[in-house]
Coordinates of C-alpha atoms in Angstrom, one line a residue:
Chain A
M7 CA 15.5 62.6 66.3
N8 CA 17.2 62.1 63.3
S9 CA 15.6 58.5 62.3
R10 CA 12.1 60.0 62.9
I11 CA 12.8 62.5 60.3
T12 CA 14.2 60.2 57.9
D13 CA 11.2 57.9 58.7
R14 CA 8.8 60.8 58.0
I15 CA 10.6 61.8 54.6
A16 CA 10.5 58.1 53.5
T17 CA 6.8 58.1 54.3
G18 CA 6.4 61.0 52.4
V19 CA 8.4 60.1 49.3
F20 CA 6.2 56.8 49.0
Y21 CA 2.7 58.5 49.5
T22 CA 4.0 60.9 46.6
I23 CA 5.0 58.3 44.4
A24 CA 1.6 56.4 44.9
A25 CA -0.2 59.8 44.4
I26 CA 1.7 60.5 40.9
M27 CA 0.9 56.9 39.9
V28 CA -2.9 57.3 40.3
A29 CA -2.9 60.7 39.2
L30 CA -1.4 59.8 35.8
L31 CA -3.7 56.8 35.5
L32 CA -6.8 59.1 36.1
Y33 CA -5.6 61.7 33.8
L34 CA -4.9 59.2 31.3
F35 CA -8.6 57.7 31.7
Y36 CA -10.1 61.2 31.7
F37 CA -8.4 62.3 28.5
I38 CA -9.2 59.0 26.5
L39 CA -12.7 58.7 27.8
S40 CA -13.7 62.5 27.5
N41 CA -12.4 62.4 23.8
G42 CA -13.7 58.9 22.9
L43 CA -16.8 58.2 24.8
P44 CA -18.7 61.1 22.9
Q45 CA -18.2 58.9 19.4
V46 CA -18.9 55.7 21.2
T47 CA -22.6 55.0 20.0
W48 CA -24.6 51.7 19.4
D49 CA -24.3 53.0 15.7
F50 CA -20.7 52.9 16.0
L51 CA -20.2 49.7 17.7
T52 CA -22.5 48.0 15.0
S53 CA -21.6 49.3 11.6
P54 CA -18.7 48.4 9.7
S55 CA -15.8 50.5 9.1
S56 CA -15.7 52.9 5.9
S57 CA -12.7 53.5 3.6
Y58 CA -13.3 56.9 2.3
Q59 CA -16.5 58.4 3.8
A60 CA -17.2 59.7 7.3
G61 CA -19.4 57.8 10.0
G62 CA -17.6 54.3 9.6
G63 CA -17.8 52.0 12.7
I64 CA -15.9 49.3 14.4
R65 CA -18.0 46.3 14.1
D66 CA -15.9 44.1 12.5
Q67 CA -12.9 45.1 14.3
L68 CA -14.3 44.7 17.9
F69 CA -15.3 41.1 16.7
N70 CA -12.1 40.5 15.3
S71 CA -10.2 41.5 18.6
L72 CA -12.3 39.2 20.5
Y73 CA -12.4 36.3 18.2
I74 CA -9.1 36.6 18.2
L75 CA -8.7 36.6 21.8
V76 CA -10.7 33.5 22.2
I77 CA -8.5 31.6 19.7
T78 CA -5.1 32.7 21.2
M79 CA -6.6 31.8 24.9
I80 CA -7.8 28.3 23.2
I81 CA -4.4 27.7 22.2
T82 CA -2.3 29.3 25.2
V83 CA -4.2 28.0 28.2
P84 CA -3.6 24.2 27.9
L85 CA 0.0 24.5 26.6
G86 CA 0.8 27.2 29.4
V87 CA -0.8 25.3 32.2
C88 CA 0.9 22.0 30.9
G89 CA 4.1 23.9 31.3
G90 CA 3.6 25.7 34.5
I91 CA 2.6 22.3 36.0
Y92 CA 5.6 20.8 34.7
M93 CA 7.8 23.6 36.2
A94 CA 6.3 23.5 39.6
E95 CA 6.0 19.6 39.6
Y96 CA 8.3 17.7 37.5
A97 CA 11.3 20.0 36.9
K98 CA 14.3 18.8 38.9
P99 CA 16.3 22.0 40.0
G100 CA 19.2 22.0 38.0
K101 CA 20.9 23.3 35.1
I102 CA 18.4 22.2 32.4
T103 CA 15.5 23.9 34.5
N104 CA 17.4 26.8 34.7
F105 CA 17.9 27.1 31.3
I106 CA 14.4 26.2 30.3
R107 CA 13.6 29.2 32.9
T108 CA 15.5 31.7 31.1
C109 CA 14.2 30.6 27.3
I110 CA 11.0 31.4 29.1
E111 CA 11.7 34.6 30.2
M112 CA 13.5 35.8 26.9
L113 CA 10.3 34.7 25.2
A114 CA 8.2 37.0 27.4
S115 CA 10.5 39.9 27.0
L116 CA 10.8 39.6 23.1
P117 CA 9.4 43.0 21.5
S118 CA 6.0 42.5 19.8
I119 CA 7.1 43.8 16.8
V120 CA 9.9 41.2 16.5
V121 CA 7.3 38.5 17.1
G122 CA 5.3 40.0 14.6
L123 CA 7.9 39.8 11.8
F124 CA 8.7 36.3 12.9
G125 CA 4.9 35.5 12.6
L126 CA 4.9 36.9 8.8
L127 CA 7.9 34.7 8.1
I128 CA 6.3 31.4 9.8
F129 CA 2.6 31.5 9.8
V130 CA 2.2 33.7 6.5
N131 CA 4.9 32.9 4.3
I132 CA 6.3 29.6 4.9
T133 CA 2.6 28.0 5.6
G134 CA 1.3 29.9 2.7
W135 CA -1.8 31.0 4.6
G136 CA -1.4 34.5 4.1
Y137 CA -2.8 37.0 6.9
T138 CA -5.2 35.1 8.6
I139 CA -6.9 35.0 12.4
I140 CA -5.0 31.7 13.3
G141 CA -1.5 33.3 12.2
G142 CA -2.4 36.1 14.3
A143 CA -3.4 33.9 17.2
L144 CA -0.1 31.7 17.1
A145 CA 2.0 35.0 17.1
L146 CA 0.3 36.3 20.1
T147 CA 0.5 32.6 21.6
I148 CA 4.3 33.2 21.4
F149 CA 4.4 35.8 23.9
N150 CA 1.4 34.5 25.9
I151 CA 2.7 31.5 26.9
P152 CA 5.7 32.4 29.0
V153 CA 2.7 34.5 31.1
M154 CA 0.4 31.9 31.6
V155 CA 3.5 29.4 32.6
R156 CA 4.5 31.8 35.3
V157 CA 1.2 32.6 36.5
T158 CA 0.3 28.6 36.6
E159 CA 3.5 27.8 38.4
D160 CA 3.2 30.4 40.7
A161 CA -0.3 29.4 41.5
I162 CA 0.7 25.6 41.9
R163 CA 3.6 26.8 44.1
S164 CA 1.6 28.6 46.4
V165 CA -0.6 25.6 47.3
P166 CA 0.2 24.7 50.9
K167 CA 2.5 21.7 51.2
E168 CA 0.2 19.9 53.5
Q169 CA -2.4 19.6 51.1
K170 CA -0.3 18.0 48.6
E171 CA 1.5 15.6 51.3
A172 CA -2.2 14.5 52.6
S173 CA -3.0 13.5 49.1
L174 CA 0.3 11.5 48.1
A175 CA 0.2 9.8 51.9
L176 CA -3.2 8.4 51.0
G177 CA -1.5 6.7 47.9
I178 CA -2.6 9.0 45.5
T179 CA -0.6 9.1 42.4
R180 CA 1.1 12.4 41.6
W181 CA -0.9 13.1 38.1
H182 CA -4.3 12.5 40.4
T183 CA -3.0 14.7 43.3
I184 CA -2.0 17.4 40.5
K185 CA -5.4 16.9 39.0
T186 CA -7.7 16.6 42.2
V187 CA -5.8 18.6 44.9
L188 CA -3.4 21.0 43.2
L189 CA -5.2 22.3 40.0
P190 CA -8.5 23.1 41.9
Y191 CA -6.7 24.8 44.6
A192 CA -4.9 26.7 42.0
F193 CA -7.4 27.5 39.9
P194 CA -8.5 31.0 41.1
G195 CA -4.8 32.2 40.4
I196 CA -4.5 30.7 37.0
L197 CA -7.9 32.1 36.0
T198 CA -6.9 35.7 37.4
G199 CA -3.7 35.4 35.5
A200 CA -5.4 34.3 32.2
I201 CA -7.8 37.3 32.2
L202 CA -5.2 39.6 32.8
A203 CA -3.2 37.9 30.1
S204 CA -6.5 38.4 27.9
G205 CA -6.1 42.2 28.5
R206 CA -2.5 42.3 26.9
V207 CA -3.6 40.4 24.0
F208 CA -6.7 42.3 23.5
G209 CA -4.7 45.3 23.4
E210 CA -1.9 44.1 21.3
A211 CA -1.2 45.9 17.7
A212 CA 2.3 45.3 16.6
A213 CA 2.3 41.5 16.5
L214 CA -0.8 41.5 14.6
L215 CA 0.4 43.8 11.9
Y216 CA 2.3 41.4 9.8
T217 CA 0.2 38.1 10.8
A218 CA -3.4 39.1 11.0
G219 CA -3.2 41.8 8.5
L220 CA -4.7 45.2 8.1
S221 CA -8.1 44.4 6.2
T222 CA -11.1 42.3 6.8
P223 CA -13.1 40.8 4.2
T224 CA -17.1 41.7 3.9
L225 CA -18.5 39.5 6.8
D226 CA -21.8 38.1 6.7
Y227 CA -22.9 37.7 10.6
G228 CA -25.5 35.3 9.5
N229 CA -23.1 32.8 8.1
W230 CA -21.9 30.6 10.7
N231 CA -20.0 27.9 8.6
P232 CA -16.5 28.4 9.9
F233 CA -15.0 27.5 6.1
A234 CA -17.0 30.0 4.1
E235 CA -14.9 33.0 3.0
N236 CA -17.3 35.4 4.4
S237 CA -18.0 34.0 7.7
P238 CA -17.0 35.6 10.6
L239 CA -16.0 32.5 12.1
N240 CA -13.3 31.5 9.7
I241 CA -10.0 31.4 11.1
F242 CA -8.0 31.6 7.6
R243 CA -9.2 35.0 6.8
P244 CA -7.6 38.5 7.4
A245 CA -8.5 40.0 10.2
E246 CA -7.9 43.8 11.5
T247 CA -8.4 44.1 15.3
L248 CA -9.3 47.3 17.3
A249 CA -6.0 48.0 18.1
V250 CA -4.4 47.6 14.7
H251 CA -7.3 49.6 13.5
I252 CA -6.5 52.6 15.6
W253 CA -2.8 52.4 14.6
S254 CA -3.9 52.5 10.7
V255 CA -6.5 54.9 10.6
N256 CA -4.0 57.2 12.4
T257 CA -1.4 56.3 10.1
Q258 CA -3.1 55.4 6.8
G259 CA -6.4 56.5 6.9
L260 CA -8.5 58.5 4.1
I261 CA -11.5 59.0 5.9
P262 CA -12.3 62.5 7.1
D263 CA -13.2 61.6 10.7
V264 CA -10.0 60.1 11.6
R265 CA -9.9 61.8 14.9
E266 CA -13.4 60.7 15.8
V267 CA -12.8 56.9 14.9
A268 CA -9.5 56.3 16.5
N269 CA -10.8 58.3 19.8
G270 CA -14.0 56.2 19.9
A271 CA -11.9 52.9 19.2
S272 CA -9.4 54.1 21.8
A273 CA -12.4 54.3 24.5
V274 CA -13.6 51.0 23.7
L275 CA -10.2 49.2 23.9
V276 CA -9.5 50.9 27.1
I277 CA -13.0 50.2 28.6
A278 CA -12.5 46.6 27.5
V279 CA -9.2 45.9 28.9
L280 CA -10.6 47.8 32.3
L281 CA -13.3 45.2 32.2
F282 CA -10.9 42.4 31.9
N283 CA -9.1 43.5 35.0
I284 CA -12.2 44.3 37.0
L285 CA -13.4 40.9 36.2
A286 CA -10.2 39.0 36.9
R287 CA -10.3 40.5 40.6
W288 CA -14.0 39.7 41.1
L289 CA -13.8 36.5 39.8
G290 CA -10.3 35.4 41.5
S291 CA -12.0 36.7 44.9
V292 CA -15.5 35.2 44.4
I293 CA -13.8 31.4 43.8
H294 CA -11.2 31.8 46.4
K295 CA -14.1 32.6 49.2
K296 CA -16.1 29.7 47.3
L297 CA -12.9 27.2 48.1
T298 CA -12.2 28.4 51.7
A299 CA -16.2 28.7 52.6
G300 CA -16.8 28.2 56.2
K301 CA -13.9 29.9 57.5
Chain B
M5 CA 7.9 -11.4 76.1
Q6 CA 5.7 -14.5 75.2
V7 CA 2.8 -12.0 74.3
A8 CA 5.0 -9.8 72.2
A9 CA 6.1 -13.0 70.0
A10 CA 2.5 -13.7 69.0
K11 CA 2.0 -10.4 67.5
E12 CA 3.2 -9.6 63.8
T13 CA 6.0 -8.0 63.0
I14 CA 5.2 -5.0 60.7
F15 CA 8.2 -3.1 60.1
K16 CA 11.9 -4.2 60.8
I17 CA 14.5 -1.7 60.3
N18 CA 18.0 -3.0 59.9
D19 CA 20.9 -0.5 59.9
L20 CA 19.2 2.6 58.3
N21 CA 21.4 5.4 57.2
L22 CA 19.7 8.3 55.8
W23 CA 21.9 11.5 54.5
Y24 CA 20.3 14.8 53.1
D25 CA 23.3 15.6 50.6
D26 CA 26.1 15.5 53.1
F27 CA 24.0 15.6 56.4
H28 CA 24.1 12.3 58.2
A29 CA 20.4 12.4 59.7
L30 CA 19.9 8.9 60.8
K31 CA 22.7 6.6 62.0
D32 CA 22.7 2.9 62.1
V33 CA 19.0 2.8 63.3
N34 CA 17.8 -0.6 64.4
L35 CA 13.9 -1.1 65.2
E36 CA 11.0 -3.3 65.1
A37 CA 7.5 -2.3 65.2
L38 CA 4.6 -5.0 65.9
N39 CA 1.0 -5.0 65.1
N40 CA -1.3 -4.1 67.6
E41 CA 1.2 -2.0 69.6
I42 CA 1.8 1.8 69.8
F43 CA 5.5 2.5 68.9
A44 CA 6.4 5.8 70.5
I45 CA 9.6 7.7 69.1
I46 CA 10.8 10.6 71.3
G47 CA 13.9 12.7 71.3
P48 CA 14.8 16.5 71.2
S49 CA 14.3 18.7 68.1
G50 CA 16.5 17.8 65.1
C51 CA 17.1 14.4 66.4
G52 CA 16.1 12.9 63.4
K53 CA 12.5 11.7 64.7
S54 CA 10.4 13.2 62.1
T55 CA 12.6 12.2 59.3
F56 CA 12.4 8.6 60.4
I57 CA 9.1 8.3 60.6
K58 CA 8.8 9.8 56.9
T59 CA 10.8 7.0 55.9
L60 CA 8.3 4.3 56.6
N61 CA 6.1 5.3 54.0
L62 CA 8.7 6.7 51.6
M63 CA 7.4 10.2 51.6
I64 CA 11.0 11.2 52.7
N65 CA 11.5 10.9 48.8
M66 CA 9.8 14.0 48.2
E67 CA 12.7 15.8 50.0
P68 CA 15.7 16.7 47.6
G69 CA 19.1 15.0 47.9
V70 CA 17.9 12.3 50.2
R71 CA 20.1 9.1 49.8
M72 CA 19.4 6.1 52.3
T73 CA 21.2 2.3 53.0
G74 CA 20.2 -0.3 55.0
E75 CA 17.0 -2.1 55.1
I76 CA 13.2 -1.0 55.9
N77 CA 11.4 -4.0 55.9
Y78 CA 7.7 -3.8 55.8
K79 CA 5.9 -7.1 56.1
E80 CA 9.1 -8.8 55.3
K81 CA 9.4 -6.5 52.0
N82 CA 12.5 -4.0 51.8
L83 CA 11.2 -0.8 50.8
L84 CA 14.8 0.3 49.6
D85 CA 15.4 -2.6 47.8
S86 CA 13.4 -3.3 44.5
R87 CA 11.3 -0.8 43.0
V88 CA 8.2 -0.3 45.8
D89 CA 4.6 0.6 44.4
L90 CA 4.5 3.6 46.4
V91 CA 0.7 4.0 45.6
D92 CA 0.2 0.6 47.1
L93 CA 2.6 1.2 50.0
R94 CA 1.0 4.5 51.3
R95 CA -2.4 3.1 51.1
K96 CA -1.2 0.2 53.5
V97 CA 0.7 2.8 55.6
G98 CA -1.6 5.9 56.3
M99 CA 0.0 8.9 57.9
I100 CA -1.3 11.8 59.8
F101 CA 0.6 15.2 59.9
Q102 CA 1.1 17.7 62.9
K103 CA -1.8 19.9 61.8
G104 CA -5.0 18.6 60.4
N105 CA -5.1 19.3 56.7
P106 CA -8.3 18.4 55.3
F107 CA -9.0 19.2 51.8
P108 CA -11.4 22.4 51.1
Q109 CA -14.2 20.3 50.5
S110 CA -16.9 18.8 52.4
I111 CA -16.6 16.2 55.0
Y112 CA -18.0 13.5 52.9
D113 CA -15.9 14.3 49.9
N114 CA -12.7 14.2 52.2
I115 CA -13.1 10.6 53.6
V116 CA -14.0 9.2 50.2
Y117 CA -11.2 10.8 48.4
G118 CA -8.9 7.8 48.7
P119 CA -11.2 5.1 48.3
K120 CA -12.9 6.9 44.9
I121 CA -9.5 7.2 43.3
H122 CA -8.4 3.7 44.3
G123 CA -11.6 2.7 42.7
I124 CA -14.6 2.2 44.7
K125 CA -17.7 3.9 43.0
K126 CA -20.7 2.5 44.4
K127 CA -22.6 5.2 46.5
S128 CA -23.7 2.7 49.2
E129 CA -20.4 1.2 49.6
L130 CA -18.7 4.9 50.0
D131 CA -21.3 5.9 52.3
E132 CA -20.6 2.9 54.7
I133 CA -16.9 3.9 54.4
V134 CA -17.5 7.4 55.7
E135 CA -19.9 6.2 58.4
T136 CA -17.4 3.4 59.7
T137 CA -14.7 5.4 59.9
L138 CA -16.3 8.6 61.0
K139 CA -17.5 6.2 64.0
D140 CA -14.2 4.9 64.4
V141 CA -12.8 8.1 65.1
A142 CA -15.6 9.0 67.2
L143 CA -16.5 12.0 65.0
W144 CA -19.8 10.6 63.6
D145 CA -22.2 11.8 66.2
E146 CA -20.5 15.2 66.0
V147 CA -20.9 15.6 62.2
K148 CA -23.5 13.2 60.9
D149 CA -26.0 16.0 60.1
R150 CA -23.7 18.0 58.3
L151 CA -21.6 15.4 55.9
K152 CA -22.0 17.6 52.9
T153 CA -20.6 20.9 54.5
S154 CA -17.3 22.3 54.4
A155 CA -14.5 20.4 56.6
M156 CA -12.9 23.9 57.2
G157 CA -15.5 24.5 59.3
L158 CA -14.5 22.0 61.9
S159 CA -12.3 22.6 65.2
G160 CA -8.6 21.9 65.1
G161 CA -9.4 18.7 66.8
Q162 CA -12.4 17.8 64.7
Q163 CA -10.3 18.4 61.5
Q164 CA -7.4 15.9 63.0
R165 CA -9.6 13.2 63.7
L166 CA -11.3 14.0 60.3
C167 CA -7.9 13.4 58.8
I168 CA -7.2 10.3 60.8
A169 CA -10.7 8.9 59.5
R170 CA -9.6 9.7 55.7
A171 CA -6.7 7.8 56.4
L172 CA -8.3 5.0 57.7
A173 CA -10.6 5.0 54.5
T174 CA -8.0 3.6 52.4
K175 CA -8.1 0.4 54.6
P176 CA -4.1 0.4 56.1
D177 CA -2.3 -1.8 58.1
V178 CA -0.3 0.9 60.0
V179 CA -1.1 4.5 60.9
L180 CA 2.0 6.7 61.2
M181 CA 1.4 9.8 63.3
D182 CA 4.0 12.6 63.2
E183 CA 3.3 14.8 66.3
P184 CA -0.5 14.6 65.7
T185 CA -1.7 16.7 68.8
S186 CA 1.3 19.2 68.7
A187 CA -1.4 21.9 67.7
L188 CA -4.2 21.0 69.7
D189 CA -5.6 21.8 73.2
P190 CA -5.7 19.5 76.1
I191 CA -8.9 18.3 75.6
S192 CA -8.6 17.3 71.7
T193 CA -5.3 15.8 72.6
L194 CA -7.0 13.8 75.4
K195 CA -9.5 12.6 72.8
I196 CA -7.3 11.5 70.1
E197 CA -5.1 9.6 72.7
E198 CA -8.0 7.8 73.4
L199 CA -8.9 7.1 69.8
M200 CA -5.1 5.8 69.5
T201 CA -5.6 3.0 72.2
E202 CA -8.7 1.9 70.4
L203 CA -7.2 1.8 67.0
K204 CA -4.2 -0.1 68.2
K205 CA -6.6 -3.1 68.4
K206 CA -6.7 -2.9 64.6
Y207 CA -3.7 -1.5 63.2
C208 CA 0.1 -1.0 64.2
I209 CA 0.7 2.7 65.3
V210 CA 3.9 4.5 65.2
I211 CA 3.7 8.1 66.6
V212 CA 6.2 10.9 67.0
T213 CA 5.7 12.9 69.9
H214 CA 7.4 15.9 71.7
N215 CA 5.3 15.0 74.6
M216 CA 6.9 12.7 76.8
Q217 CA 3.7 12.3 79.2
Q218 CA 1.8 11.4 76.0
A219 CA 4.7 8.7 75.2
S220 CA 4.3 7.3 78.4
R221 CA 0.0 7.2 78.7
I222 CA -0.5 5.5 75.3
S223 CA 2.5 3.7 73.7
D224 CA 3.9 0.1 74.5
K225 CA 7.4 0.7 73.3
T226 CA 9.4 3.8 73.2
A227 CA 12.9 4.2 71.1
F228 CA 14.8 7.7 72.4
F229 CA 16.7 9.2 69.4
L230 CA 19.6 11.5 69.8
H231 CA 21.7 13.3 66.9
G232 CA 20.0 10.7 64.7
R233 CA 20.7 7.5 66.6
V234 CA 18.5 5.2 68.4
V235 CA 20.1 5.4 72.2
E236 CA 17.4 3.1 73.9
T237 CA 14.6 1.4 72.7
A238 CA 12.3 -0.6 75.1
E239 CA 9.0 -1.3 76.7
T240 CA 7.5 2.3 77.6
G241 CA 7.2 1.3 81.3
K242 CA 11.0 0.5 81.6
I243 CA 12.2 3.4 79.7
F244 CA 10.2 5.9 81.9
S245 CA 11.1 4.2 84.8
N246 CA 14.4 2.8 84.8
P247 CA 16.4 3.9 81.4
E248 CA 19.4 2.0 80.8
D249 CA 21.3 4.8 79.3
K250 CA 22.3 8.0 81.0
R251 CA 21.2 10.2 78.2
T252 CA 18.0 8.8 78.3
E253 CA 17.4 9.8 81.8
D254 CA 18.8 13.0 81.1
Y255 CA 16.1 13.5 78.5
I256 CA 13.3 12.2 80.4
S257 CA 13.9 13.7 83.7
G258 CA 14.1 17.3 81.5
R259 CA 17.8 17.9 81.9
F260 CA 18.0 18.9 78.1
G261 CA 15.8 19.0 75.1

């Protein structure tokens, strides 16, 4: 009797908490999208931002965000995957491994503004590059690597032991086993993790303030030479991303339509992150199905 | 005994001791396995029989905290002595596990996985390996029309036979089997047993089994393990009809284990 009531109460509490979370998220989306979506027009997405007049867009910021994301992932994924393979397959349990693990976790929990200031010191001042895309990407790499390491390690550890044994027992070397058995099996997990990390990178502002900067030179999208000053592909140019743009127009914007631009940009940002998440889930399940086909 | 003397000794184990950290899992094991014979290892759970079979291809090294003393002579080469080439050893000493563990790839790719990595590139050669090994395990007729489909679609018994074919594809001398039929139905079990008697014509087979009828049906020699020790090892016929040790008799007649 008594335990039955407790059970009901517990069930009720969990349902309520779940409902609160869903409601919060839905309200947030409703608020951001209802304010922002009306501003998001083709013109808004494809025109450059303006400094003083109303009617500026977010073309360059959107491009910068995507470009920094790509550069970050190009650096992060190989490093993170290798680190994850090391942690899952090579690291022997012991003090050193525990120390490495602690370091990785510390790295993951560093406040992003601190990483930004660190980036300012290293990638902006010491290298003498100034505010650059590559500097921003490296700063983002710092707190993205731990995520990739963890995701890869978990994915590789989740490969059934029998699969690994089967390969080793055939006289296949450890590296070949990793390459041909473990990595393909772990691939959906790694991919999902990478896309989820992308969502985080895409929305990051604090770490980029002092590394990629608050401005973008006038870009010529016809110029594909990555070494030209006005080429969008140049990684040694400053680049204001979407998230940074939202922050900067709100704090120091001189345009009369600050609210509209900020709302529109926020909506675009949220939709992009949402798309990343949906993509991650969808791709993960498609590949998983393909791998276990026939069963 | 004259017949046995003519057969080549594949494994000769001398005073093998094994510890997992502080746990003494194998104690003074002495055994000999000959070519063209099926060597069965029986004993209750936890007696060290699975541990023992994993020492024969050094898969035991995957477990943390393992320490060994003694000799495991494989064709007169002590595996514990010098630095053994694990890749070479495991290619020559194939292993079959409790449950069929094919890779989530096509039937064809499963079999050519080993040979391909070991350097066979020619398509015609690989095709031939697939056909002969599948015929060896009597799976060819069942799957020849769907070699490119996923191995995960096969039944449990077929998967296990595919795994045997996969192990044979690297041209081993020995096939180790760790309770290969414990997850299979009686008909699949029978097929695998028939297969083993067929395979012993070409290979040395060491099998760990929980199933005493199985050991008595198929094996030539049997060793009875208890608490990490070999209690008795003899011709299978003798051990099941006239065991020397009281404990062997108790186990075989089902009084414990």
